[in-house]
Coordinates of C-alpha atoms in Angstrom, one line a residue:
Chain O
M9 CA 8.5 16.7 27.7
R10 CA 11.3 15.2 25.7
Y11 CA 12.3 11.8 25.7
S12 CA 16.2 11.3 27.0
A13 CA 18.4 9.0 28.6
L14 CA 18.6 11.2 31.7
K15 CA 14.4 11.4 31.8
I16 CA 14.1 7.4 32.0
L17 CA 16.9 7.8 34.6
T18 CA 14.9 10.0 36.7
E19 CA 11.8 8.3 36.1
A20 CA 13.2 5.3 37.2
L21 CA 14.3 6.8 40.3
T22 CA 10.9 8.3 41.2
G23 CA 8.6 5.7 40.8
N24 CA 7.8 6.5 37.1
K25 CA 5.0 9.0 37.9
G26 CA 6.1 11.5 35.8
W27 CA 5.3 10.0 32.6
Q28 CA 2.2 11.8 30.4
P29 CA 0.2 10.9 28.0
V30 CA 1.6 11.2 24.5
W31 CA -0.8 13.2 23.1
R32 CA -4.2 14.9 24.1
E33 CA -7.5 13.8 23.3
P34 CA -9.6 17.0 22.1
E35 CA -13.0 17.8 20.7
P36 CA -13.2 18.6 17.2
K37 CA -13.1 22.4 17.0
P38 CA -15.9 24.0 14.8
A39 CA -13.4 24.8 12.3
Y40 CA -9.3 24.5 10.7
D41 CA -7.1 25.7 8.5
V42 CA -6.6 21.8 7.4
I43 CA -8.4 18.9 7.9
V44 CA -6.4 15.4 7.5
I45 CA -8.9 12.4 6.9
G46 CA -7.5 9.6 8.1
G47 CA -4.9 9.1 11.3
G48 CA -2.3 6.3 10.0
G49 CA 1.3 7.0 9.4
H50 CA 0.7 8.9 5.9
G51 CA -1.9 11.3 8.1
L52 CA -0.1 11.6 11.1
A53 CA 2.9 12.5 9.0
T54 CA 1.4 14.8 7.0
A55 CA 0.1 16.8 9.9
Y56 CA 3.9 16.5 11.7
Y57 CA 5.5 18.2 8.8
L58 CA 2.5 21.0 8.1
A59 CA 3.4 21.9 11.7
K60 CA 6.9 21.8 11.8
E61 CA 7.7 22.7 8.4
H62 CA 5.6 25.1 7.2
G63 CA 4.2 26.4 10.5
I64 CA 0.8 25.4 10.1
T65 CA -0.9 24.2 13.3
N66 CA -4.5 24.7 12.9
V67 CA -4.9 21.5 11.7
A68 CA -7.1 18.0 12.7
V69 CA -6.2 14.8 11.9
L70 CA -9.5 13.1 11.8
E71 CA -9.5 9.1 12.6
K72 CA -12.7 7.0 12.1
G73 CA -11.0 4.0 14.4
W74 CA -8.1 4.4 16.5
I75 CA -4.7 6.0 15.1
G76 CA -2.3 3.6 13.7
S77 CA -5.3 0.8 13.1
G78 CA -5.1 0.3 9.7
N79 CA -2.1 -0.5 7.2
V80 CA 0.7 1.4 9.4
G81 CA -0.2 -1.4 12.0
R82 CA -0.5 -4.2 9.5
N83 CA 2.6 -3.9 7.1
T84 CA 6.0 -6.0 7.6
T85 CA 7.6 -2.5 8.2
I86 CA 10.4 -2.7 5.1
I87 CA 12.3 0.5 4.4
R88 CA 14.2 0.9 1.2
S89 CA 14.4 2.8 -2.0
N90 CA 15.1 0.7 -4.7
Y91 CA 12.8 1.7 -7.2
L92 CA 13.6 2.0 -11.0
L93 CA 11.7 5.2 -12.7
P94 CA 13.0 8.9 -12.6
G95 CA 8.9 9.3 -11.2
N96 CA 9.4 7.3 -8.0
E97 CA 13.0 6.8 -7.3
P98 CA 13.6 9.9 -6.2
F99 CA 10.8 10.5 -3.9
Y100 CA 11.4 7.1 -2.2
E101 CA 15.1 8.5 -1.5
L102 CA 13.8 11.6 0.0
S103 CA 12.0 8.8 2.4
L104 CA 15.0 6.8 3.1
K105 CA 16.6 10.0 4.2
L106 CA 14.3 11.1 6.0
W107 CA 13.8 7.6 8.2
E108 CA 17.5 8.2 8.8
G109 CA 16.8 11.3 10.5
L110 CA 13.5 10.6 12.1
E111 CA 14.4 9.5 15.3
Q112 CA 15.9 12.5 16.2
D113 CA 13.6 14.4 14.6
F114 CA 10.4 13.6 16.1
N115 CA 12.4 12.6 19.4
Y116 CA 10.8 9.0 19.2
N117 CA 12.6 5.6 19.0
A118 CA 11.2 4.2 15.9
M119 CA 13.7 1.3 16.3
I120 CA 15.2 2.0 13.0
S121 CA 17.4 -0.2 12.0
Q122 CA 19.4 0.2 8.4
R123 CA 19.9 -4.2 8.5
G124 CA 19.8 -3.8 4.5
I125 CA 17.4 -5.4 1.7
L126 CA 18.7 -7.7 -0.7
N127 CA 16.9 -9.1 -4.0
L128 CA 17.9 -12.1 -5.1
F129 CA 18.2 -13.0 -9.1
H130 CA 18.4 -16.2 -11.0
S131 CA 19.2 -15.7 -14.7
D132 CA 21.2 -13.6 -16.6
P133 CA 18.2 -11.2 -17.7
Q134 CA 17.0 -10.8 -14.6
R135 CA 20.8 -9.6 -13.5
D136 CA 20.8 -7.3 -16.4
A137 CA 17.6 -5.9 -15.2
Y138 CA 18.9 -5.5 -11.3
V139 CA 22.5 -3.9 -12.9
R140 CA 20.0 -1.3 -14.6
R141 CA 17.8 -1.0 -10.7
G142 CA 21.3 -0.3 -9.5
N143 CA 22.3 2.2 -11.4
A144 CA 18.9 4.1 -11.8
M145 CA 19.0 4.1 -7.9
R146 CA 22.5 5.3 -7.7
M147 CA 22.0 8.5 -10.3
A148 CA 19.1 9.1 -7.5
G149 CA 21.8 9.6 -4.8
A150 CA 21.0 5.7 -2.9
D151 CA 23.2 3.2 -2.6
A152 CA 23.2 -0.5 -4.5
V153 CA 25.2 -3.1 -4.6
L154 CA 25.3 -6.0 -6.8
L155 CA 26.6 -9.5 -5.3
D156 CA 27.4 -12.7 -7.2
A157 CA 26.1 -16.0 -5.7
D158 CA 29.4 -16.2 -3.5
G159 CA 28.2 -12.8 -1.8
V160 CA 24.9 -13.8 -1.2
R161 CA 26.4 -17.3 0.4
K162 CA 28.4 -15.5 2.6
M163 CA 25.2 -13.6 4.0
Y164 CA 22.5 -16.0 4.1
P165 CA 24.1 -19.3 3.5
F166 CA 21.2 -21.4 4.3
L167 CA 19.3 -20.3 1.2
D168 CA 18.6 -23.4 -1.8
F169 CA 21.4 -21.5 -3.8
D170 CA 21.0 -25.0 -6.3
N171 CA 17.1 -24.8 -6.2
A172 CA 16.1 -26.6 -9.8
R173 CA 13.6 -23.9 -10.9
F174 CA 15.4 -20.4 -9.7
P175 CA 19.0 -21.5 -8.7
I176 CA 20.7 -18.1 -6.8
K177 CA 22.8 -16.3 -9.5
G178 CA 22.9 -13.1 -7.0
G179 CA 21.2 -10.3 -5.6
L180 CA 21.1 -6.7 -5.6
A181 CA 21.6 -5.5 -2.1
Q182 CA 20.3 -1.9 -0.8
P183 CA 22.6 -1.7 2.6
R184 CA 20.8 1.3 4.1
G185 CA 17.3 -0.5 3.6
G186 CA 15.6 -1.9 6.6
T187 CA 13.0 -2.2 8.9
V188 CA 11.4 -0.3 11.6
R189 CA 8.9 -0.8 14.6
H190 CA 6.1 0.5 12.5
D191 CA 3.5 1.3 15.5
A192 CA 6.2 3.8 17.1
V193 CA 5.9 5.5 13.5
A194 CA 2.3 6.3 13.9
W195 CA 2.9 7.2 17.5
G196 CA 5.6 9.3 17.1
Y197 CA 4.0 11.7 14.2
A198 CA 1.1 11.7 16.3
R199 CA 3.0 13.0 19.4
G200 CA 4.9 15.2 17.1
A201 CA 2.3 16.8 15.7
D202 CA 0.3 16.8 18.9
S203 CA 2.8 18.8 20.6
R204 CA 3.0 21.4 18.0
G205 CA -1.1 22.0 18.5
V206 CA -2.3 19.6 15.8
D207 CA -5.7 18.1 17.1
I208 CA -5.9 14.5 16.7
I209 CA -9.3 13.3 17.0
Q210 CA -10.0 9.5 17.0
N211 CA -13.4 7.7 17.0
C212 CA -14.5 10.5 14.3
E213 CA -15.4 8.8 11.0
V214 CA -16.0 11.2 7.7
T215 CA -19.4 10.3 6.4
G216 CA -19.6 13.0 3.5
F217 CA -18.0 16.0 2.1
S218 CA -19.8 20.0 2.3
I219 CA -18.7 20.9 -1.5
E220 CA -20.5 24.1 -2.8
N221 CA -19.9 25.6 -6.1
G222 CA -17.0 23.5 -6.8
V223 CA -15.0 24.2 -3.6
C224 CA -14.7 21.8 -0.6
K225 CA -15.5 24.2 2.6
G226 CA -15.6 21.4 4.9
V227 CA -16.4 17.5 6.2
E228 CA -19.5 15.8 7.7
T229 CA -18.5 13.6 10.3
S230 CA -19.9 11.2 13.0
R231 CA -19.2 13.8 15.0
G232 CA -21.0 16.6 13.6
A233 CA -20.2 18.8 10.4
I234 CA -16.4 20.9 10.5
K235 CA -15.3 23.4 8.2
A236 CA -12.1 23.8 6.7
N237 CA -10.0 25.7 4.4
K238 CA -8.6 22.6 3.2
V239 CA -9.0 18.8 3.3
A240 CA -6.4 16.5 2.5
V241 CA -7.9 12.8 2.0
C242 CA -5.2 10.1 3.2
V243 CA -7.3 7.0 4.0
A244 CA -5.3 4.2 2.2
G245 CA -7.4 1.3 0.9
S246 CA -10.4 3.2 2.1
S247 CA -9.5 5.8 -0.8
G248 CA -12.4 4.6 -3.0
R249 CA -15.5 4.7 -0.4
V250 CA -14.4 7.9 1.0
M251 CA -13.9 9.5 -2.6
A252 CA -16.9 8.5 -3.9
T253 CA -18.5 10.5 -1.1
A254 CA -17.2 13.3 -3.0
G255 CA -18.3 11.9 -6.1
M256 CA -15.0 10.7 -7.6
R257 CA -14.0 7.8 -9.1
L258 CA -10.2 6.6 -8.7
P259 CA -7.7 4.7 -10.7
I260 CA -7.7 2.4 -8.2
E261 CA -9.2 -1.1 -6.8
S262 CA -8.6 -2.2 -3.5
H263 CA -7.2 -5.3 -2.7
V264 CA -6.3 -7.7 0.2
L265 CA -2.4 -8.8 0.9
Q266 CA -2.0 -10.9 3.5
A267 CA 1.2 -11.2 5.9
F268 CA 2.8 -13.8 8.3
V269 CA 5.0 -14.2 11.4
S270 CA 6.5 -17.1 12.8
E271 CA 6.9 -18.5 16.4
G272 CA 9.9 -16.3 18.1
L273 CA 13.5 -18.0 17.0
K274 CA 16.9 -17.2 17.3
P275 CA 18.6 -15.0 15.1
V276 CA 18.8 -16.6 11.7
V277 CA 17.9 -13.8 8.8
D278 CA 20.3 -10.7 9.7
G279 CA 18.4 -8.2 7.3
V280 CA 15.7 -8.4 4.4
V281 CA 15.4 -10.9 1.5
T282 CA 13.3 -10.9 -1.1
F283 CA 12.5 -13.8 -3.7
G284 CA 10.5 -12.3 -6.3
A285 CA 10.1 -14.8 -8.7
G286 CA 8.5 -16.7 -6.0
H287 CA 6.6 -14.4 -4.5
F288 CA 8.4 -14.5 -0.8
Y289 CA 10.1 -11.9 1.2
V290 CA 11.2 -12.5 4.5
S291 CA 13.5 -10.3 7.5
Q292 CA 13.1 -11.2 11.4
S293 CA 11.6 -9.2 14.0
D294 CA 13.6 -7.7 17.0
K295 CA 11.2 -10.2 19.1
G296 CA 12.8 -13.1 16.8
G297 CA 9.2 -13.9 14.8
L298 CA 10.2 -14.4 11.3
V299 CA 7.7 -11.8 9.2
F300 CA 7.0 -13.1 5.9
G301 CA 4.9 -12.2 3.1
G302 CA 4.0 -12.6 -0.9
D303 CA 1.7 -11.1 -3.3
I304 CA -2.0 -9.9 -3.2
D305 CA -4.6 -12.1 -3.7
G306 CA -5.7 -10.8 -6.5
Y307 CA -9.2 -9.7 -6.4
N308 CA -11.4 -6.9 -5.5
S309 CA -11.7 -7.2 -1.4
Y310 CA -12.5 -4.7 1.8
A311 CA -12.4 -7.5 4.1
Q312 CA -8.4 -7.7 5.8
R313 CA -8.4 -10.8 5.6
G314 CA -7.8 -13.6 2.9
N315 CA -7.7 -16.6 1.5
L316 CA -6.0 -20.2 1.2
P317 CA -4.4 -20.2 -2.0
V318 CA -2.1 -17.3 -1.5
V319 CA -1.3 -18.9 2.0
E320 CA 0.1 -22.0 0.0
D321 CA 1.8 -19.7 -2.3
V322 CA 3.8 -17.8 0.3
C323 CA 4.4 -21.3 2.1
E324 CA 5.6 -23.1 -1.4
S325 CA 7.8 -20.5 -2.0
A326 CA 9.2 -20.0 1.4
M327 CA 10.3 -23.4 1.3
A328 CA 11.8 -23.6 -2.3
I329 CA 14.2 -20.9 -1.7
M330 CA 15.0 -21.0 2.3
P331 CA 14.1 -24.9 3.2
T332 CA 15.0 -24.4 6.8
I333 CA 11.8 -22.4 7.3
G334 CA 9.7 -25.4 7.2
R335 CA 10.7 -26.3 10.9
A336 CA 9.5 -22.9 12.2
R337 CA 5.7 -22.6 13.5
L338 CA 3.3 -19.8 12.1
L339 CA 2.2 -17.9 15.0
R340 CA -0.1 -15.0 13.1
M341 CA -1.2 -14.1 9.8
W342 CA -3.2 -11.0 8.7
G343 CA -4.5 -9.1 5.8
G344 CA -4.8 -5.4 5.1
V345 CA -6.4 -3.7 2.2
M346 CA -4.3 -2.3 -0.2
D347 CA -5.3 0.9 -2.6
M348 CA -3.8 -0.8 -6.0
S349 CA -3.5 1.5 -8.3
M350 CA -3.7 1.4 -12.1
D351 CA 0.1 1.6 -12.6
G352 CA 1.3 0.7 -9.1
S353 CA 2.8 4.0 -8.5
P354 CA 1.0 6.4 -5.8
F355 CA -0.7 9.9 -5.9
I356 CA -0.3 13.0 -4.0
D357 CA -2.4 15.6 -6.0
K358 CA -5.1 18.0 -5.9
T359 CA -8.7 17.3 -7.1
Q360 CA -10.9 18.8 -9.5
T361 CA -12.6 20.1 -6.4
D362 CA -10.8 23.4 -4.9
G363 CA -9.8 22.7 -1.2
L364 CA -9.9 19.2 -1.5
Y365 CA -6.4 17.1 -2.2
F366 CA -6.0 13.3 -2.3
N367 CA -3.3 11.2 -1.6
G368 CA -3.1 7.3 -2.0
G369 CA -2.9 4.3 -4.1
W370 CA 0.0 3.4 -2.4
C371 CA -0.5 -0.4 -3.2
Y372 CA 1.1 -2.4 -1.3
G373 CA 4.6 -0.1 -0.7
G374 CA 3.2 2.4 1.6
F375 CA 5.0 2.2 4.8
K376 CA 8.5 3.1 3.6
A377 CA 6.6 6.1 1.8
T378 CA 5.5 7.3 5.3
P379 CA 7.5 10.3 5.9
A380 CA 8.2 11.4 2.5
S381 CA 4.2 11.2 1.9
G382 CA 3.6 13.2 4.8
F383 CA 6.6 15.6 3.7
C384 CA 5.4 15.7 0.1
Y385 CA 1.8 15.9 0.9
A386 CA 2.3 18.9 4.0
H387 CA 4.8 20.9 0.9
L388 CA 1.2 20.4 -1.8
L389 CA -1.2 21.7 0.8
A390 CA 1.0 24.6 2.1
N391 CA 2.4 25.9 -1.0
D392 CA -0.8 24.4 -3.7
A393 CA 2.2 22.9 -5.8
P394 CA 4.0 19.9 -5.7
H395 CA 7.1 19.1 -4.2
P396 CA 9.9 18.7 -6.5
V397 CA 10.0 14.8 -6.0
A398 CA 6.3 14.1 -6.3
T399 CA 5.7 16.0 -9.3
E400 CA 5.1 13.0 -11.5
L401 CA 2.6 11.4 -8.6
R402 CA -0.5 13.2 -10.5
L403 CA -4.2 12.1 -10.7
D404 CA -4.1 12.6 -14.0
R405 CA -1.0 10.7 -15.8
F406 CA -3.0 8.2 -17.1
K407 CA -5.0 10.4 -19.2
R408 CA -2.0 12.3 -20.6
G409 CA -0.2 9.0 -20.9
H410 CA 2.6 9.4 -18.3
M411 CA 2.1 6.1 -16.1
I412 CA 5.0 5.3 -13.7
D413 CA 4.9 1.6 -14.2
E414 CA 7.7 0.1 -12.6
K415 CA 6.6 -3.9 -13.6
G416 CA 5.4 -2.7 -17.3
A417 CA 2.2 -4.3 -16.5
G418 CA -0.7 -2.1 -17.5
A419 CA -3.4 -1.2 -16.3
Q420 CA -4.2 -4.3 -14.4
P421 CA -3.7 -3.6 -10.5
N422 CA -3.4 -7.5 -9.6
L423 CA -0.4 -7.8 -11.5
H424 CA 1.7 -4.8 -10.1
Chain M
M28 CA -13.3 -18.9 -2.1
I29 CA -15.5 -21.4 -3.8
I30 CA -17.0 -20.5 -6.9
N31 CA -20.1 -22.3 -8.4
H32 CA -19.5 -22.6 -11.8
P33 CA -22.9 -22.9 -14.0
L34 CA -21.3 -25.8 -16.0
L35 CA -19.0 -27.6 -13.3
G36 CA -20.1 -27.0 -10.4
P37 CA -18.5 -26.0 -7.4
R38 CA -14.8 -24.8 -7.7
D39 CA -11.9 -23.2 -6.0
A40 CA -11.3 -19.7 -7.1
A41 CA -7.5 -20.8 -7.0
E42 CA -8.6 -22.5 -10.7
F43 CA -9.3 -18.8 -11.8
V44 CA -7.8 -15.6 -12.7
Y45 CA -9.3 -12.3 -11.8
L46 CA -9.7 -9.5 -14.2
G47 CA -11.9 -7.4 -12.3
D48 CA -15.2 -5.3 -12.7
A49 CA -17.8 -6.7 -14.9
A50 CA -18.3 -3.2 -16.2
L51 CA -15.0 -4.2 -18.4
L52 CA -17.5 -6.0 -20.8
N53 CA -18.7 -3.0 -21.9
R54 CA -16.7 -1.7 -23.9
P55 CA -16.8 2.3 -25.4
D56 CA -17.7 3.0 -29.2
W57 CA -14.5 3.9 -30.7
Q58 CA -16.2 5.7 -33.4
A59 CA -17.8 8.1 -30.8
S60 CA -16.7 11.8 -31.2
D61 CA -15.7 11.5 -27.4
A62 CA -14.0 8.0 -27.6
A63 CA -10.3 8.9 -25.8
E64 CA -12.5 10.2 -22.7
Q65 CA -14.8 7.2 -23.0
F66 CA -11.1 4.8 -23.3
Y67 CA -9.8 6.5 -20.2
D68 CA -12.5 5.8 -18.0
Y69 CA -13.3 2.5 -19.3
Q70 CA -9.3 1.3 -18.9
Y71 CA -8.6 3.6 -16.2
L72 CA -11.4 4.1 -13.3
R73 CA -13.0 2.0 -11.1
D74 CA -16.5 2.2 -9.2
N75 CA -14.1 -0.3 -6.3
P76 CA -17.0 -0.9 -4.1
A77 CA -17.1 -2.0 -0.3
G78 CA -19.9 -4.2 -0.8
D79 CA -21.7 -6.1 -3.9
H80 CA -19.3 -6.1 -6.5
R81 CA -20.1 -8.0 -10.2
E82 CA -16.7 -9.4 -11.6
L83 CA -14.9 -11.2 -14.4
W84 CA -13.4 -14.3 -13.2
Y85 CA -11.7 -16.5 -15.9
H86 CA -11.5 -20.5 -15.7
E87 CA -7.8 -20.7 -16.6
Q88 CA -7.7 -24.4 -15.2
G89 CA -10.8 -25.3 -16.3
D90 CA -13.5 -25.1 -19.2
R91 CA -11.6 -21.5 -20.0
S92 CA -15.1 -19.9 -19.7
W93 CA -15.5 -16.4 -18.5
L94 CA -17.8 -16.1 -15.7
I95 CA -19.5 -12.8 -14.0
V96 CA -19.4 -13.6 -10.6
A97 CA -21.7 -11.3 -7.8
R98 CA -19.6 -11.4 -4.9
N99 CA -19.8 -9.1 -1.8
T100 CA -16.1 -7.7 -1.4
L101 CA -16.4 -7.1 2.5
S102 CA -17.5 -10.5 3.6
H103 CA -16.1 -12.3 0.3
E104 CA -19.6 -14.3 0.1
I105 CA -20.5 -15.2 -3.6
T106 CA -24.1 -14.5 -4.3
K107 CA -24.5 -15.4 -8.2
V108 CA -22.5 -17.4 -10.8
E109 CA -23.7 -16.6 -14.7
L110 CA -21.8 -17.3 -17.8
A111 CA -20.7 -14.2 -19.3
R112 CA -21.6 -15.4 -22.8
D113 CA -24.8 -15.8 -21.3
V114 CA -25.0 -12.5 -20.1
A115 CA -23.7 -10.4 -23.5
R116 CA -26.0 -12.6 -25.3
A117 CA -29.1 -11.5 -22.5
R118 CA -27.8 -8.0 -23.0
K119 CA -27.9 -7.8 -27.2
Q120 CA -31.2 -9.7 -27.5
A121 CA -32.6 -6.6 -24.9
H122 CA -30.8 -4.1 -27.4
G123 CA -31.6 -5.8 -30.9

């Protein structure tokens, strides 16, 4: 069933009796060509692109809870491609291009809103760094605009431009960045994959892998063993736990990142504003809530909740740059588990076990990468070779000395 | 989180800086024939367990001691706090 304005009108006139469930709830088959572990944004996107781009439809997505119950439902919904390094930027720009055509592509309203993202800077060296970043972005085909303080003032007059410690000297804007209705991304990909024959199996936890002579032949699950030619792990914060059952240690630590939303307010923040010097970023949802966050808590955690020192830090940063936010009341706060890699960049790669593939290490930046992650992972699964924009996202890059360390912070995940 | 410092008593975790898995104390032998391999493991790979985790915390805004904190990564419950110095010394004695 295709969604369209005509369909909505017809249903409105006929009592809305013709709507179908958006995906089936099939029983697992004994064997598949490809099993994707993890029914989050990346896993569902992988299944979708496997079916759509490569015609591989004998695919199951196994999800231990309900689809979209992890980080795709817990993030702050920002999309952007303002990266610096050649190993990253073309990948994220592909992602942004896929976002731009996504709703037409999977015929689902994901409320993609290219309202622009602005990174503030406060000193000459920081401006130089952003000039360099902007040039790197433009060389990869992305858009970037350098604004001076007056340019920022025209967009966001309420910011504290004369802050004593971090006076605003300007900003690097990416007008094509923006926000997305995050749950709809999971649902849209699920619907697109399901309608092409992919089995989405919820409440099915993977408990182990069946590996014989270095070849992965399938998985053990809470609903029995399932065979597969290829097994694609895509479990974000649970990467360490799942891969440990395959006997693999990863260059990843799981950390908790908190996010916050205020009560609904009248429109005040048009786009996304980031205050990196002070650990704060904010946008406003279509319901009016100010959606904001800061840095990870900084210690290993699988708890999906954080602690008060970071809440204090985020709120102090918010008050420093946007004093008007002090009048808003906090509605909700929550945490998600981030698979923080040792250089802050992700992995889409084969493992040493034949037939076992790994996608993870997205740190706190996985949401924006969802389409390209699925696209490139599907490419790897179908062709056994990395997609041209994902050739650097390899598991062995630390051993080879080819890190993609955007921040230059070294093997210290809580500094990325 | 409150960390019960062996010398100073209960302190707010905000006073500390976190380094990571306490296994980082076990620096490989740089003269070993497979030193490069061992240092790759040491520097980049982690057990990253969901559950009990022994980890290094540095009391930067206090007495600047390194602590080994046994903490559960699922509940954040802290079960044991030791001075890293004491642990390292005890290990050295045990191994002669």
